[in-house]
Coordinates of C-alpha atoms in Angstrom, one line a residue:
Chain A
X4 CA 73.6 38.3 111.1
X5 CA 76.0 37.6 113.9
X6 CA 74.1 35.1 115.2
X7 CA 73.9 33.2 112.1
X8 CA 77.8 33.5 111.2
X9 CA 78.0 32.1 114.7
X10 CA 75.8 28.7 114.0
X11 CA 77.6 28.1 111.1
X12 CA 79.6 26.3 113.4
X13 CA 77.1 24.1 114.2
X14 CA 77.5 21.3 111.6
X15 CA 74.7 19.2 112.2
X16 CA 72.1 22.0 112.0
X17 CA 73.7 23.3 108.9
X18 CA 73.8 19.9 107.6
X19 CA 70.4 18.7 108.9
X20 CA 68.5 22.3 107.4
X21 CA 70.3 21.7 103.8
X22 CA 69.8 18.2 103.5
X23 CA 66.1 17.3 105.8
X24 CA 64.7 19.9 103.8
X25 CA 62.9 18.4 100.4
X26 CA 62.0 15.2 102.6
X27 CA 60.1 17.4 104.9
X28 CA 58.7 19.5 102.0
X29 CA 57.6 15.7 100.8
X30 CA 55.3 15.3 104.0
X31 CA 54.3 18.7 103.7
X32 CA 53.0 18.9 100.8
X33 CA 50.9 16.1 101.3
X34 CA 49.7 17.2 104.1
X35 CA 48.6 21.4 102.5
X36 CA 48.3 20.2 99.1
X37 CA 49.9 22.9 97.7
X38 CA 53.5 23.6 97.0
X39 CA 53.6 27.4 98.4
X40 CA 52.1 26.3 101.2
X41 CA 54.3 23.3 101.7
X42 CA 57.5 25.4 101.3
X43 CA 56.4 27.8 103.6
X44 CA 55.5 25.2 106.4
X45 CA 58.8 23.5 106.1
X46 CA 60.5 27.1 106.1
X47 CA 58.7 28.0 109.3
X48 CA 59.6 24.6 110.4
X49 CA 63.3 24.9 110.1
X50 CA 63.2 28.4 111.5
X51 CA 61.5 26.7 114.9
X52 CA 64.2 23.8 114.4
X53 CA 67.0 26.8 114.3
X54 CA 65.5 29.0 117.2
X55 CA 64.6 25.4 119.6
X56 CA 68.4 24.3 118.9
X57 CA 69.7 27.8 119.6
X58 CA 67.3 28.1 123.0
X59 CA 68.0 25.9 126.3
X60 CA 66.3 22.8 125.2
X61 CA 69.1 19.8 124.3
X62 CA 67.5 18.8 121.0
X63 CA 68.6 15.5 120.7
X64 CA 67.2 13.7 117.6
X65 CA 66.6 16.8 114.9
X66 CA 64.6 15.1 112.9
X67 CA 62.4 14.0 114.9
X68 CA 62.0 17.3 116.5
X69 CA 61.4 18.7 113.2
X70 CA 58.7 16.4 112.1
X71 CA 57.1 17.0 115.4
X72 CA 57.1 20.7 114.9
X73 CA 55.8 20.0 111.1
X74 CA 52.9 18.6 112.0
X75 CA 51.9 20.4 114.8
X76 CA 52.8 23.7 113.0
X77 CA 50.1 22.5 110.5
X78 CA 47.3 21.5 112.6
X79 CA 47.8 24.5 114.6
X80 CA 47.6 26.8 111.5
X81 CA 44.5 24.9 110.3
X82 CA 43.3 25.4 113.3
X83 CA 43.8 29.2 113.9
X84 CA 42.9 29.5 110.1
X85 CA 39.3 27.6 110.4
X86 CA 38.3 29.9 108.4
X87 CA 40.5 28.9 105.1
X88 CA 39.9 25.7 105.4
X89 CA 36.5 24.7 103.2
X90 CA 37.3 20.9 102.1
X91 CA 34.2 19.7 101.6
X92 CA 33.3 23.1 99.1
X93 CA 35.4 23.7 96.3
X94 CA 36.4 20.0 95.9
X95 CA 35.1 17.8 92.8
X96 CA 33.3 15.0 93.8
X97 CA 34.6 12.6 91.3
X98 CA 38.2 13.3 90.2
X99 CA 38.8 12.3 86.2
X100 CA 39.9 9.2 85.8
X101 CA 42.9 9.0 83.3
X102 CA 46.5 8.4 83.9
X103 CA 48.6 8.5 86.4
X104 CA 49.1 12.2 87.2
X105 CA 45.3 12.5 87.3
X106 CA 45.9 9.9 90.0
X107 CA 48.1 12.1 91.9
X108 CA 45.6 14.7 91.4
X109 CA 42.9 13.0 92.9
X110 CA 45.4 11.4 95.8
X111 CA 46.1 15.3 96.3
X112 CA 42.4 15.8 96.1
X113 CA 41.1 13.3 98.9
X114 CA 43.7 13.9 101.6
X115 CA 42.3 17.6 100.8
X116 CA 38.9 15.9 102.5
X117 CA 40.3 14.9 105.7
X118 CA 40.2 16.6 108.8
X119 CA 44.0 18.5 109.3
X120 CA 44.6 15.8 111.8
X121 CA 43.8 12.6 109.6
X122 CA 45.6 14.0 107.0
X123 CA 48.7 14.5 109.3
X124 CA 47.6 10.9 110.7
X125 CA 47.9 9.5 107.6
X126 CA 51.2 11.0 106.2
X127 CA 53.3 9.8 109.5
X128 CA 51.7 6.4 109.3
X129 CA 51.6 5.4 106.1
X130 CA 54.7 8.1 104.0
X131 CA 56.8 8.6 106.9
X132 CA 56.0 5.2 108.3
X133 CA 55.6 5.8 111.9
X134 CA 54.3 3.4 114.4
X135 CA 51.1 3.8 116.1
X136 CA 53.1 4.3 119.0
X137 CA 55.4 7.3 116.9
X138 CA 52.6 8.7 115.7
X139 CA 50.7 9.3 118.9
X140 CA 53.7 11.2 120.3
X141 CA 54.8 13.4 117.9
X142 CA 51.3 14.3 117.5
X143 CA 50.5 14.2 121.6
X144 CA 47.6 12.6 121.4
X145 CA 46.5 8.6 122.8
X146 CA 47.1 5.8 120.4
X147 CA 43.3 5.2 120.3
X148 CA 43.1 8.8 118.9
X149 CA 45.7 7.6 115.8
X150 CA 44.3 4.1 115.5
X151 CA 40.5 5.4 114.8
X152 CA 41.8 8.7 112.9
X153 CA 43.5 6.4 110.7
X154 CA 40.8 4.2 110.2
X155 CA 38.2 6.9 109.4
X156 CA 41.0 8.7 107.2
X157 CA 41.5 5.2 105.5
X158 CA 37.8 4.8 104.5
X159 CA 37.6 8.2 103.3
X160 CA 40.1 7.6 101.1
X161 CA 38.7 4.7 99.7
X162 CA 35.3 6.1 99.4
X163 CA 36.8 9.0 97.2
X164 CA 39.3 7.2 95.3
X165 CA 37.1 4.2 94.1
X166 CA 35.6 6.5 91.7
X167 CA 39.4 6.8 90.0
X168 CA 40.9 3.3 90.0
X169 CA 38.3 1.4 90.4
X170 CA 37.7 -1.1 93.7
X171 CA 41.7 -1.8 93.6
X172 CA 42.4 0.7 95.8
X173 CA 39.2 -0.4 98.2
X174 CA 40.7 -3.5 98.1
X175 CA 44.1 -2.5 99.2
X176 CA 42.7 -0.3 101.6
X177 CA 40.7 -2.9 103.0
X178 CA 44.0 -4.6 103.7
X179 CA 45.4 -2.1 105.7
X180 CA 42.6 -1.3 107.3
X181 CA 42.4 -5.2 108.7
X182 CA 45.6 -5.2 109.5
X183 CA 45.8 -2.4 111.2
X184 CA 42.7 -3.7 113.0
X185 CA 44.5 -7.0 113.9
X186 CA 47.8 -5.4 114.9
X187 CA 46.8 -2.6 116.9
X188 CA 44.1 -3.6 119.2
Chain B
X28 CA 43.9 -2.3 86.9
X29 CA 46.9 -1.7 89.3
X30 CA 46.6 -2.0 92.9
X31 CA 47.7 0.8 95.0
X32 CA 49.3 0.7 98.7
X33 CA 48.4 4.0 100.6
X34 CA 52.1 4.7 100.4
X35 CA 52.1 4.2 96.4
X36 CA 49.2 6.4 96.3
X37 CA 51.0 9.3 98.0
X38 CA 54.0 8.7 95.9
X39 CA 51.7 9.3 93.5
X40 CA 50.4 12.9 94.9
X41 CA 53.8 13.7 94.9
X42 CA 54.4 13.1 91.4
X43 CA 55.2 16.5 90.0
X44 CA 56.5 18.4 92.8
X45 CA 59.9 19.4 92.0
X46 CA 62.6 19.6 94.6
X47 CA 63.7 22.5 95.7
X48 CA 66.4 23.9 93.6
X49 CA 68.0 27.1 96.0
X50 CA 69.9 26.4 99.4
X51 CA 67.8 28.5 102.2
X52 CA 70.4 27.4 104.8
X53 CA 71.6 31.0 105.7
X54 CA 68.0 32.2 104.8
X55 CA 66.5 30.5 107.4
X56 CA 69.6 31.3 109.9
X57 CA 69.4 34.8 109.4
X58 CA 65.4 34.6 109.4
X59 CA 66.2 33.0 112.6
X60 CA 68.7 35.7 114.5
X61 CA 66.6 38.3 113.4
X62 CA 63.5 37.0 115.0
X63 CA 65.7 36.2 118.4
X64 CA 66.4 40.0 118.0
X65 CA 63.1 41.1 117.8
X66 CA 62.0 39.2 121.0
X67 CA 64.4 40.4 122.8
X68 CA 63.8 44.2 122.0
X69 CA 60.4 42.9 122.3
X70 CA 60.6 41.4 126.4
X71 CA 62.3 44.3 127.5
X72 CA 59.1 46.4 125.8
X73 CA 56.9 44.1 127.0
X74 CA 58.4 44.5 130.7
X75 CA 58.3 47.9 130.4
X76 CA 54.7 48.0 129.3
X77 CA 53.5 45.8 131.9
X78 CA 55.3 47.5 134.9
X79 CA 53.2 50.7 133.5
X80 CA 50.3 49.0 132.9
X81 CA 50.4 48.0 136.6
X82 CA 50.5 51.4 137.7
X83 CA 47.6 52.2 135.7
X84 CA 44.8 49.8 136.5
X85 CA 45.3 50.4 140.2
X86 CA 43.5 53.3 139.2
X87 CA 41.0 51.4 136.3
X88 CA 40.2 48.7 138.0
X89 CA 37.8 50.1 140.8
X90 CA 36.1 51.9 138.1
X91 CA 35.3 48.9 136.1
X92 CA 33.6 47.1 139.0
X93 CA 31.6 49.5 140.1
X94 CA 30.1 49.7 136.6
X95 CA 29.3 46.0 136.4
X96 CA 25.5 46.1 136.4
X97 CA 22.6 44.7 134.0
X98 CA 21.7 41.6 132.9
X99 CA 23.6 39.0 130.4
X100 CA 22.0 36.2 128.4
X101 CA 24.5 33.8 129.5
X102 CA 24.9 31.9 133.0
X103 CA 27.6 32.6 135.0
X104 CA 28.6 35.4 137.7
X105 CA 31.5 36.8 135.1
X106 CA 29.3 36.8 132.2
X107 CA 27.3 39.4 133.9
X108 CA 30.3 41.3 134.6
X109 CA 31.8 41.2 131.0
X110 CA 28.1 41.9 128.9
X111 CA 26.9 44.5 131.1
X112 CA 30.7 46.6 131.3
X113 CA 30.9 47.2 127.7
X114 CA 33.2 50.0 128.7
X115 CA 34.0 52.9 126.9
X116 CA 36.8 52.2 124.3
X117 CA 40.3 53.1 125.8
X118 CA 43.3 54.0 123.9
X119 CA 45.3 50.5 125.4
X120 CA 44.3 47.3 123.7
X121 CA 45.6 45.7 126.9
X122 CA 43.7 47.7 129.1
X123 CA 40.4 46.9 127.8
X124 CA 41.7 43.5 127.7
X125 CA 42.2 43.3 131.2
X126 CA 39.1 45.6 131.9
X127 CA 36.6 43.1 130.4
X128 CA 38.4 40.2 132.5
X129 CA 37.2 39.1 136.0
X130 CA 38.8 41.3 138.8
X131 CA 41.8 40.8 140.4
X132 CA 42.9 38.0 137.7
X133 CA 46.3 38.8 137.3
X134 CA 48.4 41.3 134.8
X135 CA 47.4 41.7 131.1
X136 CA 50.0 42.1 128.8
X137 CA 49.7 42.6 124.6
X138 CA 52.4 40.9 122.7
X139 CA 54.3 42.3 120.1
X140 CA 53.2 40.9 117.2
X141 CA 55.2 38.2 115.2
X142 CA 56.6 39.3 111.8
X143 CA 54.7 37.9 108.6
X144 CA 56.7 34.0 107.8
X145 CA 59.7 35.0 105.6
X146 CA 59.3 34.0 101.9
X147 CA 61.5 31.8 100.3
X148 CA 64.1 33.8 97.6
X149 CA 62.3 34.5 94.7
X150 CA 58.5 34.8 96.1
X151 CA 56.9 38.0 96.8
X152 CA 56.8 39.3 100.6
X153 CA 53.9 37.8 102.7
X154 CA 50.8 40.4 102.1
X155 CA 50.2 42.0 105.9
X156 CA 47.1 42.6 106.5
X157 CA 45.5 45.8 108.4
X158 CA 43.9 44.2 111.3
X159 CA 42.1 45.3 114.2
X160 CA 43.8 47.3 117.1
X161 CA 42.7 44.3 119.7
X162 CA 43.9 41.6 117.1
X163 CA 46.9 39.9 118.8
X164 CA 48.0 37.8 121.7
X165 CA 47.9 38.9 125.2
X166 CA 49.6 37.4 128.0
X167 CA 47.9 37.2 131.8
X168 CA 50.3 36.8 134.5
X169 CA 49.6 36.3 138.3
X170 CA 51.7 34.9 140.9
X171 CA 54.5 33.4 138.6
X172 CA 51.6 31.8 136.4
X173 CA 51.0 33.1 132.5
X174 CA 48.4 32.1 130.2
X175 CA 47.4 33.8 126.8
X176 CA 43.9 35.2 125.2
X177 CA 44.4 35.4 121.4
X178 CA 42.4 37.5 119.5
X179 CA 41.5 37.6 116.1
X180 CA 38.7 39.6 114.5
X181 CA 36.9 40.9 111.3
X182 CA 35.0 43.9 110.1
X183 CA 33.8 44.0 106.7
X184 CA 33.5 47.9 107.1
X185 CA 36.7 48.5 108.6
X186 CA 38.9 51.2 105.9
X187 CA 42.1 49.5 105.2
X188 CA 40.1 46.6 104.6
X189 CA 41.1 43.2 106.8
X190 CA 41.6 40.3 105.8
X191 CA 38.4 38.3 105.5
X192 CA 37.4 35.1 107.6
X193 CA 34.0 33.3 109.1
X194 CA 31.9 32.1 110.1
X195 CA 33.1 28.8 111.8
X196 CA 33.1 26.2 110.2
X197 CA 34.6 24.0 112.7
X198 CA 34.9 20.8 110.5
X199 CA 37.1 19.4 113.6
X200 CA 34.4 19.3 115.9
X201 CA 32.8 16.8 113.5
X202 CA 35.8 14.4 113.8
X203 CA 35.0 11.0 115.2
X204 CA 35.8 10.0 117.8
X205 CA 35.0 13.5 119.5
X206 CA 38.0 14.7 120.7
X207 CA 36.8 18.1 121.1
X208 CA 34.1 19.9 123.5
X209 CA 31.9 22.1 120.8
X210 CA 28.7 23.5 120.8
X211 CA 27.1 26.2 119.0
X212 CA 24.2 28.5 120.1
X213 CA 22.2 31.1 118.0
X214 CA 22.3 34.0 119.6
X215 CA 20.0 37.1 119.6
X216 CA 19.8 39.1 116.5
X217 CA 20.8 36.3 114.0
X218 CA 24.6 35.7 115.4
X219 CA 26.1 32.5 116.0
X220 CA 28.5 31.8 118.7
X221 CA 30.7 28.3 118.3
X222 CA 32.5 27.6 121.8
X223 CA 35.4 24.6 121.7
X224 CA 37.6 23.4 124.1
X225 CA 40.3 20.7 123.1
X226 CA 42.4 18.9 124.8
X227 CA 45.5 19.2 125.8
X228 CA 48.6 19.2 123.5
X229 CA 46.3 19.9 120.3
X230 CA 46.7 23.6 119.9
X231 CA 50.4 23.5 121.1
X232 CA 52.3 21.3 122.8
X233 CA 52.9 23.3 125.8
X234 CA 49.1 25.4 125.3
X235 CA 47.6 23.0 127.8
X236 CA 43.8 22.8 127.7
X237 CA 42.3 25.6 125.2
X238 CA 39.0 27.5 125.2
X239 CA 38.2 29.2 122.0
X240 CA 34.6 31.5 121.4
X241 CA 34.1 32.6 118.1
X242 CA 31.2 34.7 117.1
X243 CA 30.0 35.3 113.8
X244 CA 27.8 38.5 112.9
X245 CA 24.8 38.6 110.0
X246 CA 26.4 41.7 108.5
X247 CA 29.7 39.1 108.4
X248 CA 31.7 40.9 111.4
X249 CA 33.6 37.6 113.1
X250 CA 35.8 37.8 116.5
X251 CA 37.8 34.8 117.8
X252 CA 39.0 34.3 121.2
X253 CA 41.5 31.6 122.2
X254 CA 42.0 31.1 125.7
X255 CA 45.6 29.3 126.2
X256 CA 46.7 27.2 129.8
X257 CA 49.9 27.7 129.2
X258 CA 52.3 30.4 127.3
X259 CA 55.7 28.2 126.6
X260 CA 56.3 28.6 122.6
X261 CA 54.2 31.7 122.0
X262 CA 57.7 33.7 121.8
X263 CA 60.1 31.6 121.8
X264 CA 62.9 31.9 123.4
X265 CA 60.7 34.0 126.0
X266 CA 59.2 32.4 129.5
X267 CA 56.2 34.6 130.7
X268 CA 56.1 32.2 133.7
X269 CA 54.6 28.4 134.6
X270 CA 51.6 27.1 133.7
X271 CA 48.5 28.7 134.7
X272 CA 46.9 25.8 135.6
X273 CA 44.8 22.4 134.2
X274 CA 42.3 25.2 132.3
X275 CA 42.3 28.2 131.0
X276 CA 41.8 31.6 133.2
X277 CA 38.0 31.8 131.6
X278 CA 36.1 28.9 131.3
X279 CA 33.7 28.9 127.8
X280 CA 30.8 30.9 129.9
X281 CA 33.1 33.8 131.0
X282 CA 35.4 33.8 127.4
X283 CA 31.7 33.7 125.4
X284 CA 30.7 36.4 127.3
X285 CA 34.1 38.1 126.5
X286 CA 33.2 37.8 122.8
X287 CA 30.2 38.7 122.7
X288 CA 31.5 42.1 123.8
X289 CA 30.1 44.8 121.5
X290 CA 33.4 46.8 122.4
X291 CA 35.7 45.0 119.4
X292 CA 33.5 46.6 117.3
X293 CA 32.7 49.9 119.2

């Protein structure tokens, strides 16, 4: 424990872990779908953040270090973990339409069919609202890579929510999906 | 009927998920010293092991090559050289590591392995599951360079039991546009081998380019081989040495040919 009496000195860290903590939860549970999951993403997460910030590396801007290391810390699980990760298997097709927490549910339930990658896509661009730009870096891949992942993550969605609410959200999606169109290219 | 922004609609998924109510700040500090800790105790371990593990291939290694004959199914001069060794099992992981590895590529070195994620207060510990004596990460060094082989593998008959996985589905290869190099080939006796390489910065952001060969058995036996360029962030806080190079130390021939082995399940 001497270490850790010893970074109670560091304000900001102490400061960033108690306070950065539900918001990163937020994008995490988004991203898994599941709140044990989630917590222990962003708990992994925090302990990189703690172990970065104690090691040579000048960590400048935490946050953004910490997002970085959220996302990537859950691509690279699904990735190692292939073999837990069955989207297109135990999902229902059509999510019950009813009120708004079945919403949620079948929100929950269609990010649950993107790849790790779109879904991670998708929560910096759209929740965290990240630029194109933003999202390419934290996630070190080209801009291309986020504008089409988006795209394809973004019709997915509306594919698999029209069945709940209807062509509003096709609608809306549409939208973004011209705009992002027009902006990015 | 309302209309929906993406961002409303993941407000909406998030309806329900309560924040959290306990402060893990000194959790995750003390989670944190322990782990710097434990990689210390390990690199002085892992020093230790390697200098031995030095000593003893100079004997090993001449062995190993003169047993390199027969025939392989896949191309490649290493592939012959891996299929056809299938060397009796030895008591160090690493050493039959680095015995199944093309001559004369550098130091192999198995990594402690890391502790199970902590819990948060409240939740029961993180099951650990019996694995395989291979399972883990190894480290090849040569000449100041490092990069990694991790290993993962499953045998339904194996007494504990391990923890179940495969076959491959590989639902990232079928991302659009292809970022990734797959392809998968049935291989004799009903087994299906998936080979992958992705780019770099997608397994880790110092990984560099990564191989991966998984194979998947009829009788459900799986083994899955990642081949790393680079070993920054696989302990942190520990430096095994620069980049190896712009790939892997196996290309997908030579790391197929490494899991198709018969020796992970000898």
């Amino acid at each position: 424990m001497g270490d850790a009496r010893v970074h109670r000195d560091d304000p900001e860290l102490r400061e960033f872990l108690s306070h950065r903590r539900h918001a990163l939860l937020r994008s995490a549970y988004l991203m898994c779908g599941d709140a044990h999951a989630a917590e222990d993403l962003v708990q992994t997460t925090l302990i990189k953040v703690v172990l970065a910030r104690r090691g040579r590396r000048r960590i400048e801007h935490l946050d953004a270090y910490a997002r970085r290391t959220l996302v990537n810390t859950f691509i690279a699980s699904k990735r190692r973990l292939w073999h837990r990760e069955r989207p297109h298997e135990e999902l229902p097709d059509t999510p019950a339409l009813g009120a708004d927490t079945d919403l949620g549910l079948a929100v929950r339930a269609a990010l649950q069919r993107l790849a790790p990658r779109q879904r991670a896509v998708l929560v910096l661009r759209f929740f965290e609202d990240q630029s194109v730009q933003a999202t390419a870096e934290l996630l070190g891949v080209s801009e291309g890579t986020v504008k089409s992942q988006t795209a394809r993550g973004l019709e997915v969605l509306r594919a698999t929510l029209r069945h709940v609410v209807g062509d509003a959200v096709g609608e809306v999606v549409n939208e973004e999906l011209t705009h992002m169109h027009g902006v990015n290219r | 009927m309302t209309d929906y922004t993406v961002r409303e609609l993941m407000d909406k998924a998030l309806e329900g998920l309560r924040p959290p109510t306990e402060d893990i700040t000194d959790a995750v500090l003390a989670q944190a010293s322990r782990r710097q800790h434990r990689r210390r105790a390990g690199a002085l371990v892992a020093t230790s092991a390697g200098l031995a593990l030095v000593a003893g291939l100079v004997v090993m290694l001449p062995h190993t090559a003169n047993g390199a004959v027969g025939a392989a199914n896949k191309p490649g001069p290493v592939s012959a050289t891996t299929k056809a060794a299938a060397p009796k099992p030895l008591e160090d992981p690493a050493a039959v590591v680095q015995s199944l590895l093309p001559p004369g590529i550098g130091t192999v070195t198995k990594l402690k392995d890391l502790p199970p994620t902590p819990m948060p207060p409240g939740r029961p510990k993180a099951k650990v599951w019996p694995q395989s004596r291979y399972d883990g990460t190894y480290v090849i060094t040569k000449g100041g360079r490092s990069a990694a082989l991790i290993i993962e593998s499953y045998d339904p008959k194996a007494v504990p039991a391990q923890r179940p996985f495969g076959p491959d589905t590989a639902s990232v290869c079928n991302e659009t546009p292809a970022s990734w190099n797959c392809a998968f080939t049935r291989l004799a006796g009903g087994a299906g081998l998936l080979e992958q390489t992705e780019p770099p910065g997608t397994y880790g952001e110092h990984a560099g380019i990564v191989n991966t060969a998984s194979v998947s058995y009829p009788d459900k036996r799986a083994f899955y081989v990642i081949a790393t360029s680079g070993t920054t962030g696989l302990r942190p806080g520990v430096t095994f040495g620069g980049v190896w190079g712009e790939n892997p130390p196996l290309d997908r021939a030579q790391l197929a040919a490494f899991a198709e082995n018969p020796v992970w399940f000898g």
